[in-house]
């Protein structure tokens, strides 16, 4: 590894230490369905987002709810205290495409149609709402 790459890798590593996040990989649902749930809670306060996810009818919402609880727990672990209501919000939530399993379904007249079983990766980053105000004081 060259010096330039090592320096930039160390900078990325240091930046990740200050951020609390959680990653869920290889979720067996299409990224399109997961993005619908992610768009519902993007930018919300975390406890409000948990309420929205709890009463959503989407199957993906249960997985995102569990991931959000993990992100909150990670934040609490890094800061050595419990999160209070109105303190944390979802800074970013991203849904990326994972691996696609390619399968065949039988079709009429001896043919076969391709079935694509998609998966996705979800990343949630949580942060404090008034972080800028705390740094100035």
Coordinates of N, CA and C in Angstrom, one line a residue:
X1 N 0.9 -1.2 0.0 CA 0.0 0.0 0.0 C 0.9 1.2 0.0
X2 N 0.6 2.1 -0.9 CA 1.4 3.4 -1.0 C 1.1 4.3 0.2
X3 N 2.0 5.3 0.4 CA 1.8 6.2 1.5 C 0.5 7.0 1.4
X4 N 0.2 7.4 0.2 CA -1.0 8.3 0.0 C -2.2 7.5 0.3
X5 N -2.3 6.2 -0.1 CA -3.4 5.4 0.1 C -3.6 5.1 1.6
X6 N -2.4 4.9 2.3 CA -2.4 4.6 3.7 C -2.9 5.8 4.5
X7 N -2.5 7.0 4.1 CA -2.9 8.2 4.8 C -4.4 8.4 4.7
X8 N -4.9 8.2 3.4 CA -6.4 8.4 3.2 C -7.2 7.3 3.9
X9 N -6.7 6.1 4.0 CA -7.3 5.0 4.7 C -7.4 5.3 6.2
X10 N -6.3 5.9 6.7 CA -6.3 6.2 8.2 C -7.3 7.3 8.5
X11 N -7.4 8.3 7.6 CA -8.4 9.4 7.7 C -9.8 8.9 7.8
X12 N -10.1 7.9 6.8 CA -11.4 7.3 6.8 C -11.7 6.6 8.1
X13 N -10.7 5.9 8.6 CA -10.8 5.1 9.8 C -11.1 6.0 11.0
X14 N -10.4 7.1 11.1 CA -10.6 8.0 12.2 C -12.0 8.7 12.1
X15 N -12.5 9.0 10.9 CA -13.8 9.6 10.7 C -14.9 8.6 11.1
X16 N -14.7 7.3 10.9 CA -15.7 6.3 11.3 C -15.8 6.1 12.8
X17 N -14.7 6.4 13.5 CA -14.7 6.3 14.9 C -15.7 7.2 15.6
X18 N -15.9 8.4 15.0 CA -16.7 9.4 15.6 C -18.2 9.3 15.2
X19 N -18.5 8.4 14.2 CA -19.8 8.2 13.7 C -20.4 6.9 14.2
X20 N -21.7 6.9 14.6 CA -22.3 5.7 15.1 C -23.2 5.2 13.9
X21 N -23.0 3.9 13.5 CA -23.8 3.4 12.4 C -24.0 1.9 12.6
X22 N -24.9 1.4 11.8 CA -25.2 -0.1 11.8 C -25.4 -0.5 10.4
X23 N -24.9 -1.7 10.0 CA -25.0 -2.2 8.6 C -25.7 -3.5 8.7
X24 N -26.6 -3.7 7.7 CA -27.3 -5.0 7.6 C -27.0 -5.5 6.2
X25 N -26.4 -6.6 6.0 CA -26.0 -7.1 4.7 C -26.8 -8.3 4.2
X26 N -27.0 -8.4 2.9 CA -27.6 -9.6 2.3 C -29.0 -9.8 2.8
X27 N -29.8 -8.8 2.8 CA -31.3 -8.9 3.1 C -32.0 -9.5 1.9
X28 N -32.7 -10.6 2.0 CA -33.3 -11.2 0.9 C -34.6 -10.6 0.4
X29 N -34.5 -9.3 0.0 CA -35.6 -8.6 -0.6 C -35.1 -7.6 -1.6
X30 N -35.9 -7.2 -2.5 CA -35.3 -6.3 -3.5 C -35.0 -4.9 -2.9
X31 N -34.0 -4.3 -3.5 CA -33.6 -2.9 -3.0 C -34.7 -1.9 -3.2
X32 N -35.6 -2.1 -4.2 CA -36.7 -1.2 -4.4 C -37.6 -1.2 -3.3
X33 N -38.0 -2.4 -2.8 CA -38.9 -2.5 -1.6 C -38.3 -1.9 -0.3
X34 N -37.0 -2.1 -0.2 CA -36.3 -1.6 1.0 C -36.2 -0.1 1.0
X35 N -36.0 0.5 -0.2 CA -35.8 1.9 -0.3 C -37.1 2.6 0.0
X36 N -38.2 2.0 -0.2 CA -39.5 2.6 0.1 C -39.6 2.8 1.6
X37 N -39.2 1.8 2.4 CA -39.2 1.9 3.8 C -38.2 2.9 4.3
X38 N -37.0 2.9 3.7 CA -35.9 3.8 4.1 C -36.3 5.3 3.8
X39 N -37.1 5.5 2.7 CA -37.5 6.9 2.4 C -38.5 7.4 3.5
X40 N -39.3 6.5 4.1 CA -40.3 6.9 5.1 C -39.6 7.5 6.3
X41 N -38.4 7.0 6.7 CA -37.8 7.4 8.0 C -36.6 8.3 7.8
X42 N -36.2 8.6 6.6 CA -35.0 9.4 6.4 C -35.1 10.8 7.0
X43 N -34.1 11.1 7.9 CA -34.0 12.4 8.5 C -34.9 12.5 9.8
X44 N -35.6 11.5 10.2 CA -36.5 11.6 11.3 C -35.7 11.4 12.6
X45 N -36.3 11.8 13.7 CA -35.8 11.6 15.1 C -36.0 10.1 15.3
X46 N -35.0 9.4 16.0 CA -35.0 8.0 16.0 C -36.2 7.3 16.7
X47 N -36.7 7.9 17.8 CA -37.8 7.2 18.5 C -39.1 7.4 17.7
X48 N -39.2 8.5 17.0 CA -40.4 8.7 16.1 C -40.3 7.7 14.9
X49 N -39.1 7.5 14.4 CA -38.9 6.5 13.3 C -39.2 5.1 13.8
X50 N -38.9 4.8 15.0 CA -39.2 3.4 15.5 C -40.7 3.2 15.6
X51 N -41.4 4.3 15.9 CA -42.9 4.2 16.0 C -43.5 4.0 14.6
X52 N -42.9 4.7 13.6 CA -43.4 4.6 12.2 C -43.1 3.2 11.7
X53 N -41.9 2.6 12.0 CA -41.6 1.3 11.5 C -42.4 0.2 12.2
X54 N -42.7 0.4 13.5 CA -43.5 -0.6 14.3 C -44.8 -0.8 13.7
X55 N -45.5 0.3 13.2 CA -46.8 0.2 12.7 C -46.9 0.1 11.2
X56 N -45.8 -0.1 10.5 CA -45.8 -0.2 9.1 C -46.2 -1.6 8.7
X57 N -46.9 -1.7 7.5 CA -47.3 -3.1 7.1 C -46.2 -3.8 6.2
X58 N -45.2 -3.1 5.9 CA -44.1 -3.6 5.0 C -43.3 -4.7 5.8
X59 N -42.9 -5.7 5.1 CA -42.1 -6.7 5.7 C -40.7 -6.2 6.0
X60 N -40.2 -5.3 5.1 CA -38.9 -4.7 5.3 C -38.8 -3.8 6.5
X61 N -39.9 -3.3 7.0 CA -39.8 -2.4 8.1 C -39.4 -3.1 9.4
X62 N -39.7 -4.3 9.6 CA -39.3 -5.1 10.8 C -37.7 -5.2 10.8
X63 N -37.1 -5.4 9.6 CA -35.7 -5.5 9.5 C -35.0 -4.2 9.7
X64 N -35.6 -3.1 9.2 CA -35.0 -1.8 9.4 C -35.2 -1.4 10.8
X65 N -36.3 -1.7 11.5 CA -36.5 -1.4 12.9 C -35.4 -2.0 13.8
X66 N -35.1 -3.3 13.5 CA -34.1 -4.0 14.3 C -32.7 -3.4 14.0
X67 N -32.4 -2.9 12.8 CA -31.2 -2.3 12.5 C -31.1 -0.9 13.1
X68 N -32.2 -0.2 13.2 CA -32.1 1.1 13.8 C -31.9 1.0 15.3
X69 N -32.5 0.0 16.0 CA -32.2 -0.3 17.4 C -30.7 -0.6 17.6
X70 N -30.1 -1.3 16.7 CA -28.7 -1.6 16.7 C -27.9 -0.3 16.6
X71 N -28.2 0.6 15.7 CA -27.5 1.8 15.5 C -27.6 2.7 16.8
X72 N -28.8 2.7 17.4 CA -29.0 3.5 18.7 C -28.1 2.9 19.8
X73 N -28.1 1.6 19.8 CA -27.2 0.9 20.8 C -25.8 1.2 20.6
X74 N -25.3 1.2 19.3 CA -23.9 1.5 19.0 C -23.6 2.9 19.5
X75 N -24.5 3.9 19.3 CA -24.3 5.3 19.7 C -24.2 5.3 21.2
X76 N -25.0 4.6 21.9 CA -25.0 4.6 23.4 C -23.7 4.0 23.9
X77 N -23.2 3.0 23.2 CA -22.0 2.3 23.6 C -20.8 3.2 23.4
X78 N -20.8 4.0 22.3 CA -19.6 4.9 22.1 C -19.6 6.1 23.0
X79 N -20.8 6.6 23.4 CA -20.9 7.8 24.3 C -21.1 7.5 25.7
X80 N -21.2 6.2 26.1 CA -21.3 5.8 27.5 C -22.5 6.4 28.2
X81 N -23.6 6.5 27.5 CA -24.9 7.0 28.2 C -26.1 6.6 27.3
X82 N -27.3 6.7 27.9 CA -28.5 6.3 27.2 C -28.9 7.5 26.3
X83 N -29.5 7.2 25.2 CA -30.1 8.2 24.3 C -31.4 8.7 24.8
X84 N -31.5 10.0 24.8 CA -32.8 10.6 25.3 C -33.7 10.9 24.1
X85 N -35.0 11.1 24.4 CA -35.9 11.4 23.4 C -35.6 12.8 22.8
X86 N -35.6 12.9 21.5 CA -35.4 14.1 20.8 C -33.9 14.4 20.6
X87 N -33.0 13.5 21.0 CA -31.6 13.8 21.0 C -30.9 13.3 19.7
X88 N -31.3 12.1 19.2 CA -30.7 11.5 18.0 C -31.7 11.6 16.8
X89 N -31.0 11.6 15.6 CA -31.8 11.6 14.4 C -31.1 10.7 13.4
X90 N -31.8 10.3 12.4 CA -31.2 9.5 11.3 C -30.5 10.4 10.4
X91 N -29.1 10.4 10.4 CA -28.4 11.3 9.5 C -28.4 10.8 8.1
X92 N -28.1 9.6 7.9 CA -28.2 9.0 6.5 C -28.7 7.6 6.6
X93 N -29.4 7.2 5.6 CA -29.8 5.8 5.5 C -29.7 5.4 4.0
X94 N -28.9 4.4 3.7 CA -28.7 4.1 2.3 C -29.0 2.6 2.1
X95 N -29.5 2.3 0.9 CA -29.9 0.9 0.5 C -29.1 0.7 -0.8
X96 N -28.2 -0.3 -0.7 CA -27.4 -0.6 -1.9 C -27.8 -2.0 -2.4
X97 N -27.6 -2.3 -3.6 CA -27.9 -3.6 -4.2 C -26.9 -4.6 -3.8
X98 N -27.3 -5.8 -3.4 CA -26.5 -6.9 -3.0 C -26.3 -7.9 -4.2
X99 N -26.0 -9.1 -3.8 CA -25.9 -10.1 -4.9 C -27.2 -10.5 -5.4
X100 N -27.3 -11.0 -6.6 CA -28.5 -11.4 -7.2 C -28.4 -12.9 -7.5
X101 N -29.3 -13.7 -7.0 CA -29.3 -15.2 -7.3 C -30.1 -15.4 -8.6
X102 N -29.5 -16.0 -9.6 CA -30.2 -16.2 -10.8 C -30.8 -17.7 -10.9
X103 N -32.1 -17.8 -11.1 CA -32.8 -19.1 -11.1 C -33.6 -19.2 -12.3
X104 N -34.0 -20.4 -12.7 CA -34.8 -20.6 -13.8 C -36.2 -21.2 -13.4
X105 N -37.2 -20.7 -14.1 CA -38.5 -21.2 -13.9 C -39.0 -21.8 -15.2
X106 N -39.6 -22.9 -15.1 CA -40.0 -23.6 -16.3 C -41.1 -22.8 -17.0
X107 N -41.1 -22.8 -18.3 CA -42.0 -22.1 -19.1 C -42.6 -23.0 -20.2
X108 N -43.7 -22.6 -20.9 CA -44.3 -23.5 -21.9 C -43.4 -23.8 -23.0
X109 N -43.6 -24.9 -23.6 CA -42.9 -25.4 -24.8 C -41.4 -25.6 -24.6
X110 N -41.1 -26.1 -23.4 CA -39.7 -26.5 -23.1 C -38.7 -25.3 -22.9
X111 N -39.3 -24.2 -22.7 CA -38.4 -23.0 -22.5 C -38.2 -22.8 -21.0
X112 N -37.4 -21.8 -20.7 CA -37.2 -21.4 -19.3 C -37.1 -19.9 -19.1
X113 N -37.7 -19.3 -18.1 CA -37.6 -17.9 -17.9 C -36.7 -17.7 -16.7
X114 N -35.9 -16.6 -16.7 CA -35.0 -16.3 -15.7 C -35.7 -15.6 -14.5
X115 N -35.4 -16.0 -13.3 CA -35.9 -15.4 -12.1 C -34.7 -14.8 -11.4
X116 N -34.8 -13.5 -11.1 CA -33.7 -12.8 -10.3 C -34.2 -12.6 -8.9
X117 N -33.5 -13.3 -8.0 CA -33.8 -13.1 -6.6 C -32.7 -12.1 -6.0
X118 N -33.2 -10.9 -5.8 CA -32.3 -9.8 -5.4 C -32.1 -9.7 -3.9
X119 N -31.0 -9.1 -3.5 CA -30.8 -8.9 -2.1 C -30.2 -7.4 -2.0
X120 N -30.1 -6.9 -0.8 CA -29.7 -5.6 -0.6 C -28.9 -5.4 0.7
X121 N -28.1 -4.3 0.8 CA -27.4 -3.9 2.0 C -27.9 -2.6 2.5
X122 N -28.2 -2.5 3.8 CA -28.7 -1.3 4.4 C -27.7 -0.7 5.4
X123 N -27.5 0.6 5.3 CA -26.6 1.3 6.3 C -27.3 2.4 6.9
X124 N -27.3 2.5 8.2 CA -28.0 3.6 8.9 C -26.9 4.3 9.8
X125 N -26.8 5.7 9.7 CA -25.9 6.5 10.5 C -26.8 7.4 11.3
X126 N -26.6 7.3 12.7 CA -27.3 8.2 13.6 C -26.4 9.2 14.2
X127 N -26.9 10.4 14.5 CA -26.1 11.5 15.0 C -26.9 12.3 16.0
X128 N -26.3 13.2 16.8 CA -27.0 14.1 17.7 C -27.6 15.2 16.9
X129 N -28.8 15.7 17.3 CA -29.5 16.8 16.6 C -28.7 18.1 16.8
X130 N -28.3 18.4 18.0 CA -27.7 19.7 18.2 C -26.2 19.6 18.4
X131 N -25.5 18.8 17.6 CA -24.1 18.6 17.7 C -23.3 19.9 17.4
X132 N -23.7 20.7 16.5 CA -23.0 21.9 16.1 C -23.1 22.9 17.3
X133 N -24.2 23.0 17.9 CA -24.4 23.9 19.1 C -23.5 23.5 20.2
X134 N -23.3 22.2 20.5 CA -22.4 21.7 21.5 C -21.0 22.0 21.3
X135 N -20.5 21.9 20.0 CA -19.2 22.2 19.6 C -18.8 23.7 19.8
X136 N -19.8 24.6 19.5 CA -19.5 26.0 19.7 C -19.4 26.4 21.1
X137 N -20.1 25.8 22.0 CA -20.1 26.2 23.4 C -18.9 25.6 24.2

